[in-house]
């Protein structure tokens, strides 16, 4: 599903954020991406959803080479990827329903189908009763669950989560992990970037460790 | 159809979500459209007036005294046959005197003391529109002058030349100014839509992250541009109408009649609809410009 060959990237000439990263993830795999702040976790995720082009190396996601992808193809690549951010990236003045429906509306799903799918996903993440609440009225945990619902409503093949439990206490972090586990169980490849040690201990999975932009561990 | 409904819904939500900005944008665009509409109104009226003047350009051929009826008829036919001549009207000596009396009104008393009628018979020659140019008029006048029975020809050469240059200044200046206003309106609408786009930058970023194409992002802004253009066109037209009412009540009707027989008039229904359509097109054009720029920069 994901293959990286000698990938390097940076935000300036002298500050390489990633250096010579190589690994692959199979379809349906669950992996943590860990390391201290500034290790390059977010940069690596940004490369995977084509928000950043690698300076060198090859990146294959679902068979597409992201080092050479055309700008006009990126939206279609992103439709097979669900992204969850630490700061949620929700449309604060829109309702939970509207936020979650967005990826389906973009794909041109009929209204009835959008309603059916959104209702089902909101039930899955435990927000069925909050569908008409505005995103800004939600608690942190609810916002993160809304973001997860939006990421998975289009049934993506790959889910990328950047510190999805960063703002949450352990109990809520556990709930979010259960959700990501369920998505993975349904067949999606899941990559979770985190530096939360509690999470890594509680949910032992394949763990890729980054330090100073280098891959120093794959266990 | 589903897609169009969806985009309309999103546009409405977009406008409602930033109602203060939308209102401000609408007002800015309306002011621009009002200036444009008032200009178009004035330009249209001045153009009609100059066209009315243009229609009144005639060549007068004064005939020698005591020309017999057959000679007058022969002369009329020969003038009619000249290229560029639309119509020839014979004015007898008596008619000429009557015309002068009518024009002078109360001041015509001094004519009573005359022993004989001093005014010559004449031919009033109106011209085809494309021959109403100083060089053509001069040529026609010279041709008429060379005909037997014609004593003198008059067409106000200096006036015709001056009028032709006024007409070309009105035309060229008018269109240039109109174009400058047009560009100004596009610029204002474009910046207004850009502000609206920047205010929704967060939403645009989120849409991109979940796989929205540029077209999907742009369509609601295009619709917003068209609606904004149409609404400001209607408002601009309404304010231009208020201007028209205020001005037309102050203009002496006889002044316009004297100037060319034209009245100061508002746009016709077709022209009004055309102006609203133009405003909508400007709105669309403005949003296309601003989004092309904005999306390239984000």
XYZ file of C-alpha atoms in Angstrom:
517
model
C 0.000 0.000 0.000
C 2.813 2.412 0.940
C 6.416 2.174 -0.213
C 9.207 4.658 0.390
C 12.644 4.387 -1.193
C 15.443 6.633 0.059
C 13.130 9.554 0.643
C 14.618 12.864 1.714
C 12.803 16.128 2.243
C 13.444 19.510 3.757
C 12.012 22.975 4.210
C 15.300 24.717 3.397
C 18.652 23.907 1.900
C 20.432 23.290 5.192
C 17.633 21.796 7.247
C 16.744 18.316 6.022
C 13.540 17.232 7.741
C 13.806 13.677 6.456
C 16.833 11.814 5.266
C 17.019 8.537 3.326
C 13.775 7.035 4.648
C 12.829 3.608 3.286
C 10.035 1.295 4.461
C 6.858 -0.278 3.185
C 3.412 -0.938 4.621
C 1.135 -3.729 3.427
C -2.522 -3.348 2.739
C -4.462 -3.550 6.008
C -1.410 -2.955 8.213
C -1.450 -0.764 11.327
C 1.710 1.148 12.199
C 2.757 3.797 14.674
C 5.157 6.494 13.619
C 6.935 7.765 16.664
C 9.819 9.923 17.761
C 10.399 13.165 19.622
C 8.967 16.485 18.478
C 10.735 17.673 15.340
C 11.819 14.161 14.355
C 9.967 14.438 11.013
C 6.697 12.569 11.728
C 4.420 15.280 10.374
C 6.696 15.850 7.371
C 6.515 12.161 6.515
C 2.707 12.182 6.757
C 2.547 15.322 4.595
C 4.551 13.503 1.930
C 2.118 10.580 2.116
C -0.925 12.773 1.424
C 0.962 14.804 -1.214
C 1.055 18.086 0.669
C 4.829 18.053 0.292
C 6.981 16.712 -2.522
C 10.107 14.770 -1.476
C 13.421 16.348 -2.459
C 14.661 12.939 -3.542
C 13.615 9.304 -3.491
C 10.406 7.587 -4.573
C 7.067 7.370 -2.736
C 4.377 4.959 -3.859
C 0.904 5.197 -2.355
C -1.734 2.861 -3.732
C 0.394 2.399 -6.839
C 0.869 6.127 -7.553
C 4.316 7.674 -7.512
C 3.974 10.825 -5.414
C 7.374 12.143 -6.459
C 5.978 12.599 -9.953
C 2.261 13.087 -9.360
C 0.615 15.899 -11.337
C -1.080 18.682 -9.364
C -4.426 17.859 -10.987
C -4.210 14.208 -9.790
C -3.707 15.083 -6.115
C -7.429 15.528 -5.278
C -8.140 12.033 -6.607
C -5.248 10.565 -4.585
C -6.606 12.258 -1.449
C -9.985 10.654 -1.973
C -8.392 7.298 -1.172
C -6.670 8.726 1.914
C -8.327 9.840 5.139
C -6.331 12.308 7.212
C -6.858 13.068 10.918
C -5.058 16.043 12.445
C -4.142 16.872 16.006
C -5.932 20.214 15.700
C -8.873 18.568 13.903
C -9.127 20.980 10.920
C -12.907 21.088 11.164
C -15.108 23.811 9.693
C -15.989 25.388 12.996
C -19.233 27.091 11.955
C -20.616 24.081 10.167
C -22.432 21.214 11.786
C -20.982 17.797 12.546
C -23.124 16.414 9.738
C -21.876 18.996 7.224
C -18.255 18.402 8.178
C -18.537 14.661 7.791
C -20.570 14.891 4.586
C -17.956 17.030 2.826
C -15.781 14.223 1.340
C -18.904 12.520 -0.044
C -20.310 15.729 -1.503
C -16.982 16.390 -3.169
C -17.242 13.000 -4.819
C -20.726 13.792 -6.041
C -22.654 11.215 -4.007
C -26.441 11.633 -4.211
C -28.013 13.408 -1.235
C -29.784 10.307 0.039
C -26.585 8.248 -0.025
C -24.712 11.038 1.783
C -27.349 11.016 4.539
C -27.243 7.251 4.862
C -23.452 7.014 5.067
C -22.971 9.995 7.377
C -25.643 8.740 9.774
C -24.007 5.332 9.872
C -20.488 6.710 10.487
C -21.694 9.134 13.171
C -23.318 6.192 14.925
C -20.035 4.290 14.692
C -18.064 7.121 16.328
C -20.803 7.714 18.907
C -21.926 11.094 17.653
C -25.342 10.192 16.250
C -27.034 12.534 18.701
C -24.705 15.478 17.918
C -25.088 15.594 14.136
C -26.706 19.050 14.121
C -24.308 20.611 16.635
C -21.823 23.093 15.227
C -18.201 21.911 15.350
C -17.230 24.837 17.586
C -19.761 23.661 20.191
C -18.121 20.248 20.583
C -15.688 19.059 23.242
C -12.134 18.093 22.226
C -12.952 14.383 22.155
C -16.093 14.990 20.094
C -14.166 17.142 17.648
C -11.566 14.441 17.191
C -14.253 11.825 16.636
C -15.864 14.118 14.065
C -12.492 14.448 12.324
C -12.126 10.667 12.320
C -15.650 10.246 10.985
C -14.815 12.668 8.159
C -11.589 10.785 7.425
C -13.270 7.383 7.149
C -16.695 8.207 5.706
C -15.377 7.752 2.167
C -13.997 4.313 3.071
C -10.368 5.214 2.288
C -7.721 2.581 1.723
C -5.228 4.525 3.833
C -5.839 6.479 7.046
C -3.152 8.856 8.304
C -3.534 10.278 11.800
C -1.183 12.976 13.054
C -1.138 12.975 16.872
C -4.852 12.140 16.979
C -4.797 11.866 20.774
C -2.481 14.797 21.384
C -5.087 17.010 23.050
C -6.996 14.265 24.822
C -6.709 12.484 28.192
C -5.862 8.774 28.314
C -9.482 7.620 28.495
C -10.445 9.629 25.401
C -7.198 8.616 23.684
C -8.205 4.996 24.277
C -11.591 5.612 22.643
C -9.945 7.144 19.593
C -7.554 4.186 19.349
C -10.483 1.757 19.515
C -12.018 3.603 16.576
C -8.810 3.502 14.528
C -8.513 -0.193 15.345
C -12.021 -0.788 14.031
C -11.214 1.059 10.795
C -8.110 -1.086 10.448
C -10.151 -4.216 11.095
C -12.382 -3.255 8.168
C -9.348 -3.361 5.865
C -7.827 0.123 5.828
C -4.096 0.652 6.253
C -3.597 2.940 9.263
C -0.593 5.065 10.162
C -0.693 6.923 13.473
C 1.987 9.478 14.278
C 2.356 9.883 18.025
C 4.863 10.497 20.776
C 2.420 9.268 23.403
C 4.299 6.438 25.180
C 1.158 5.298 26.986
C -0.520 4.676 23.650
C 2.443 2.670 22.327
C 2.457 0.501 25.453
C -1.294 -0.029 25.516
C -1.577 -0.872 21.816
C 1.477 -2.806 20.716
C 1.735 -2.503 16.925
C 4.467 -2.158 14.350
C 6.396 0.991 15.323
C 8.564 3.102 13.038
C 10.835 5.404 15.028
C 12.204 8.642 13.629
C 14.989 10.727 15.104
C 16.409 13.857 13.485
C 14.716 12.927 10.228
C 16.168 9.421 10.087
C 14.408 6.098 10.528
C 16.163 4.591 13.548
C 13.802 1.798 14.434
C 11.239 -0.541 12.847
C 9.832 -2.973 15.383
C -29.155 19.047 -11.466
C -28.261 17.581 -8.061
C -24.803 19.089 -8.429
C -26.173 22.541 -9.309
C -28.528 22.454 -6.331
C -25.617 21.458 -4.135
C -23.454 24.330 -5.392
C -26.308 26.815 -4.964
C -26.802 25.558 -1.410
C -23.119 25.976 -0.694
C -23.082 29.470 -2.183
C -26.034 30.476 -0.005
C -24.315 29.022 3.042
C -21.140 30.841 2.054
C -22.994 34.171 1.774
C -24.876 33.655 5.023
C -21.740 32.558 6.828
C -20.096 35.896 6.118
C -23.127 38.179 5.881
C -21.281 41.343 6.964
C -18.573 40.820 4.356
C -21.186 39.907 1.723
C -23.188 43.062 2.450
C -20.075 45.210 2.298
C -19.024 43.558 -0.960
C -22.491 44.046 -2.419
C -22.441 47.733 -1.501
C -18.978 48.239 -3.017
C -20.001 46.519 -6.240
C -23.300 48.446 -6.323
C -21.506 51.782 -6.064
C -19.271 50.782 -8.989
C -22.266 49.614 -11.000
C -24.171 52.824 -10.231
C -21.277 54.889 -11.572
C -21.167 52.653 -14.631
C -24.957 52.817 -15.158
C -25.096 56.617 -14.750
C -22.219 56.947 -17.183
C -23.950 54.626 -19.676
C -27.153 56.663 -19.265
C -25.412 59.964 -19.963
C -23.368 58.512 -22.797
C -26.456 56.945 -24.375
C -28.341 60.227 -24.253
C -25.455 62.265 -25.635
C -24.972 59.700 -28.399
C -28.686 59.808 -29.312
C -28.551 63.582 -29.299
C -25.567 63.685 -31.624
C -27.263 61.148 -33.880
C -30.339 63.373 -33.991
C -28.137 66.277 -34.968
C -26.512 64.111 -37.562
C -29.893 63.289 -39.101
C -30.525 66.988 -39.478
C -27.489 67.636 -41.659
C -28.842 68.863 -44.999
C -27.628 70.599 -48.122
C -29.625 73.627 -49.285
C -29.507 74.535 -52.978
C -30.848 78.038 -53.686
C -32.365 78.356 -57.150
C -32.170 81.203 -59.651
C -35.238 83.413 -59.787
C -38.177 82.618 -62.037
C -37.270 79.024 -62.713
C -40.205 77.327 -64.425
C -41.965 74.243 -63.098
C -40.494 71.865 -65.734
C -36.984 73.131 -64.982
C -37.492 72.652 -61.239
C -38.720 69.110 -61.844
C -35.783 68.338 -64.131
C -33.367 69.750 -61.548
C -34.987 67.787 -58.702
C -34.628 64.532 -60.671
C -30.967 65.227 -61.423
C -30.225 65.968 -57.745
C -32.105 62.841 -56.662
C -29.939 60.802 -59.007
C -26.719 61.942 -57.312
C -25.066 59.287 -55.090
C -25.727 59.811 -51.364
C -28.926 61.816 -51.816
C -31.834 60.370 -49.865
C -34.621 62.863 -50.426
C -35.118 66.193 -52.170
C -37.830 68.639 -51.134
C -38.679 71.720 -53.143
C -39.322 74.880 -51.114
C -41.026 77.590 -53.167
C -40.406 81.309 -52.585
C -43.752 81.584 -50.777
C -42.974 78.631 -48.513
C -39.566 80.127 -47.726
C -41.233 83.376 -46.668
C -43.769 81.486 -44.541
C -40.957 79.514 -42.862
C -39.085 82.691 -42.014
C -42.275 84.274 -40.632
C -42.940 81.208 -38.500
C -39.368 81.140 -37.178
C -39.303 84.838 -36.350
C -42.740 84.793 -34.694
C -43.517 88.175 -33.149
C -40.383 89.716 -34.646
C -41.633 89.093 -38.192
C -43.375 92.462 -38.450
C -40.590 94.078 -40.491
C -41.358 91.628 -43.335
C -44.674 93.411 -43.881
C -42.904 96.437 -45.347
C -41.265 94.490 -48.194
C -42.429 95.156 -51.796
C -41.533 91.749 -53.041
C -40.506 88.378 -51.617
C -36.681 88.449 -51.289
C -36.296 84.765 -50.392
C -35.219 82.397 -53.170
C -36.823 79.048 -53.893
C -34.603 76.157 -52.806
C -34.106 72.433 -52.720
C -33.711 70.846 -49.289
C -31.472 67.810 -49.805
C -31.250 65.170 -47.078
C -28.456 62.614 -47.233
C -27.975 58.899 -46.746
C -26.464 58.249 -43.244
C -23.104 57.035 -44.555
C -22.723 60.178 -46.691
C -23.074 62.509 -43.675
C -19.360 63.083 -43.541
C -17.702 66.452 -44.298
C -15.849 65.150 -47.410
C -18.937 63.491 -48.914
C -21.158 66.463 -48.133
C -18.689 68.793 -49.798
C -18.607 66.595 -52.916
C -22.403 66.425 -53.113
C -22.638 70.191 -52.609
C -20.153 70.829 -55.432
C -22.067 68.500 -57.743
C -25.323 70.294 -56.967
C -23.689 73.705 -57.448
C -22.601 72.776 -60.982
C -26.163 72.001 -62.081
C -27.984 74.614 -64.226
C -30.610 76.594 -62.289
C -28.656 76.495 -59.019
C -27.437 79.848 -57.840
C -25.810 78.917 -54.563
C -25.350 75.953 -52.224
C -25.093 76.074 -48.461
C -24.487 73.352 -45.905
C -22.622 75.091 -43.092
C -19.230 73.645 -43.953
C -17.503 74.914 -40.801
C -20.322 73.645 -38.610
C -20.362 70.223 -40.292
C -16.597 69.836 -39.795
C -16.796 70.928 -36.147
C -19.742 68.626 -35.598
C -17.914 65.660 -37.140
C -14.977 66.162 -34.806
C -17.306 66.522 -31.770
C -19.007 63.313 -32.827
C -15.748 61.401 -33.073
C -14.570 62.769 -29.703
C -17.875 61.712 -28.110
C -17.557 58.281 -29.690
C -13.898 57.556 -28.981
C -13.816 59.335 -25.600
C -17.069 57.704 -24.589
C -15.943 54.213 -25.414
C -12.532 54.757 -23.817
C -14.074 56.059 -20.613
C -16.610 53.237 -20.721
C -13.823 50.708 -21.089
C -11.872 52.291 -18.199
C -14.990 52.079 -15.993
C -15.534 48.486 -17.148
C -11.970 47.542 -16.141
C -12.455 49.399 -12.836
C -15.627 47.446 -12.057
C -13.932 44.119 -12.899
C -11.030 45.107 -10.639
C -13.331 45.995 -7.731
C -15.441 42.847 -8.113
C -12.281 40.782 -8.441
C -10.851 42.175 -5.209
C -14.158 41.779 -3.424
C -14.357 38.110 -4.374
C -10.711 37.704 -3.386
C -11.507 39.039 0.089
C -14.388 36.624 0.303
C -12.060 33.815 -0.779
C -9.401 34.760 1.777
C -12.043 34.878 4.512
C -12.792 31.245 3.639
C -9.201 30.144 3.326
C -9.567 27.652 6.181
C -12.574 26.069 4.506
C -10.728 25.905 1.181
C -7.749 24.206 2.837
C -9.990 21.619 4.461
C -11.763 20.978 1.159
C -8.420 20.391 -0.515
C -7.359 17.950 2.183
C -10.439 15.837 1.640
C -9.963 15.695 -2.129
C -11.756 18.699 -3.618
C -10.648 19.650 -7.116
C -9.992 23.295 -7.956
C -13.203 23.377 -9.990
C -15.218 22.136 -7.015
C -13.709 24.874 -4.863
C -14.209 27.573 -7.482
C -17.796 26.967 -8.639
C -19.540 28.448 -5.531
C -17.308 31.531 -5.829
C -18.243 31.856 -9.503
C -21.919 31.636 -8.564
C -21.296 34.195 -5.820
C -19.655 36.482 -8.405
C -22.615 36.146 -10.789
C -25.175 36.744 -8.022
C -23.171 39.662 -6.656
C -22.905 41.133 -10.156
C -26.623 40.711 -10.865
C -27.666 42.154 -7.486
C -25.325 45.120 -7.841
C -26.595 45.570 -11.417
C -30.185 45.804 -10.136
C -29.176 48.170 -7.331
C -27.012 50.245 -9.681
C -29.900 50.481 -12.131
C -32.300 51.553 -9.363
C -29.910 54.271 -8.210
C -29.307 55.366 -11.801
C -33.106 55.636 -12.192
C -33.247 57.840 -9.098
C -30.510 59.975 -10.667
C -32.481 60.096 -13.923
C -35.643 61.236 -12.126
C -33.763 63.926 -10.216
C -31.991 65.227 -13.304
C -34.848 65.003 -15.796
C -37.054 67.109 -13.514
C -34.441 69.827 -13.529
C -33.730 69.841 -17.263
C -35.894 72.152 -19.316
C -37.645 69.926 -21.860
C -37.421 72.654 -24.506
C -33.636 72.635 -24.160
C -33.480 69.033 -25.308
C -36.062 69.635 -28.027
C -34.024 72.570 -29.224
C -30.808 70.573 -29.151
C -32.053 67.837 -31.393
C -35.632 66.865 -30.842
C -34.546 64.127 -28.437
C -35.755 63.858 -24.861
C -33.546 62.836 -21.932
C -34.586 59.214 -21.574
C -33.873 56.220 -19.314
C -32.751 52.786 -20.530
C -35.284 50.655 -22.399
C -36.308 47.324 -20.813
C -33.939 45.469 -23.129
C -31.097 47.828 -22.241
C -31.826 47.449 -18.511
C -31.802 43.660 -18.782
C -28.625 43.920 -20.842
C -27.004 45.999 -18.116
C -27.939 43.416 -15.448
C -26.582 40.648 -17.681
C -23.397 42.663 -18.187
C -23.080 43.159 -14.414
C -23.470 39.397 -13.899
C -20.821 38.750 -16.542
C -18.531 41.262 -14.825
C -19.114 39.450 -11.523
C -18.168 36.158 -13.142
C -15.132 37.700 -14.835
C -14.001 39.271 -11.555
C -14.293 35.983 -9.699
C -12.434 34.104 -12.456
C -9.562 36.624 -12.254
C -9.339 36.649 -8.480
C -9.598 32.879 -8.015
C -7.031 32.116 -10.668
C -4.666 34.407 -8.768
C -5.672 33.291 -5.273
C -5.518 29.553 -5.976
C -2.104 29.942 -7.570
C -0.845 31.642 -4.410
C -2.292 29.187 -1.872
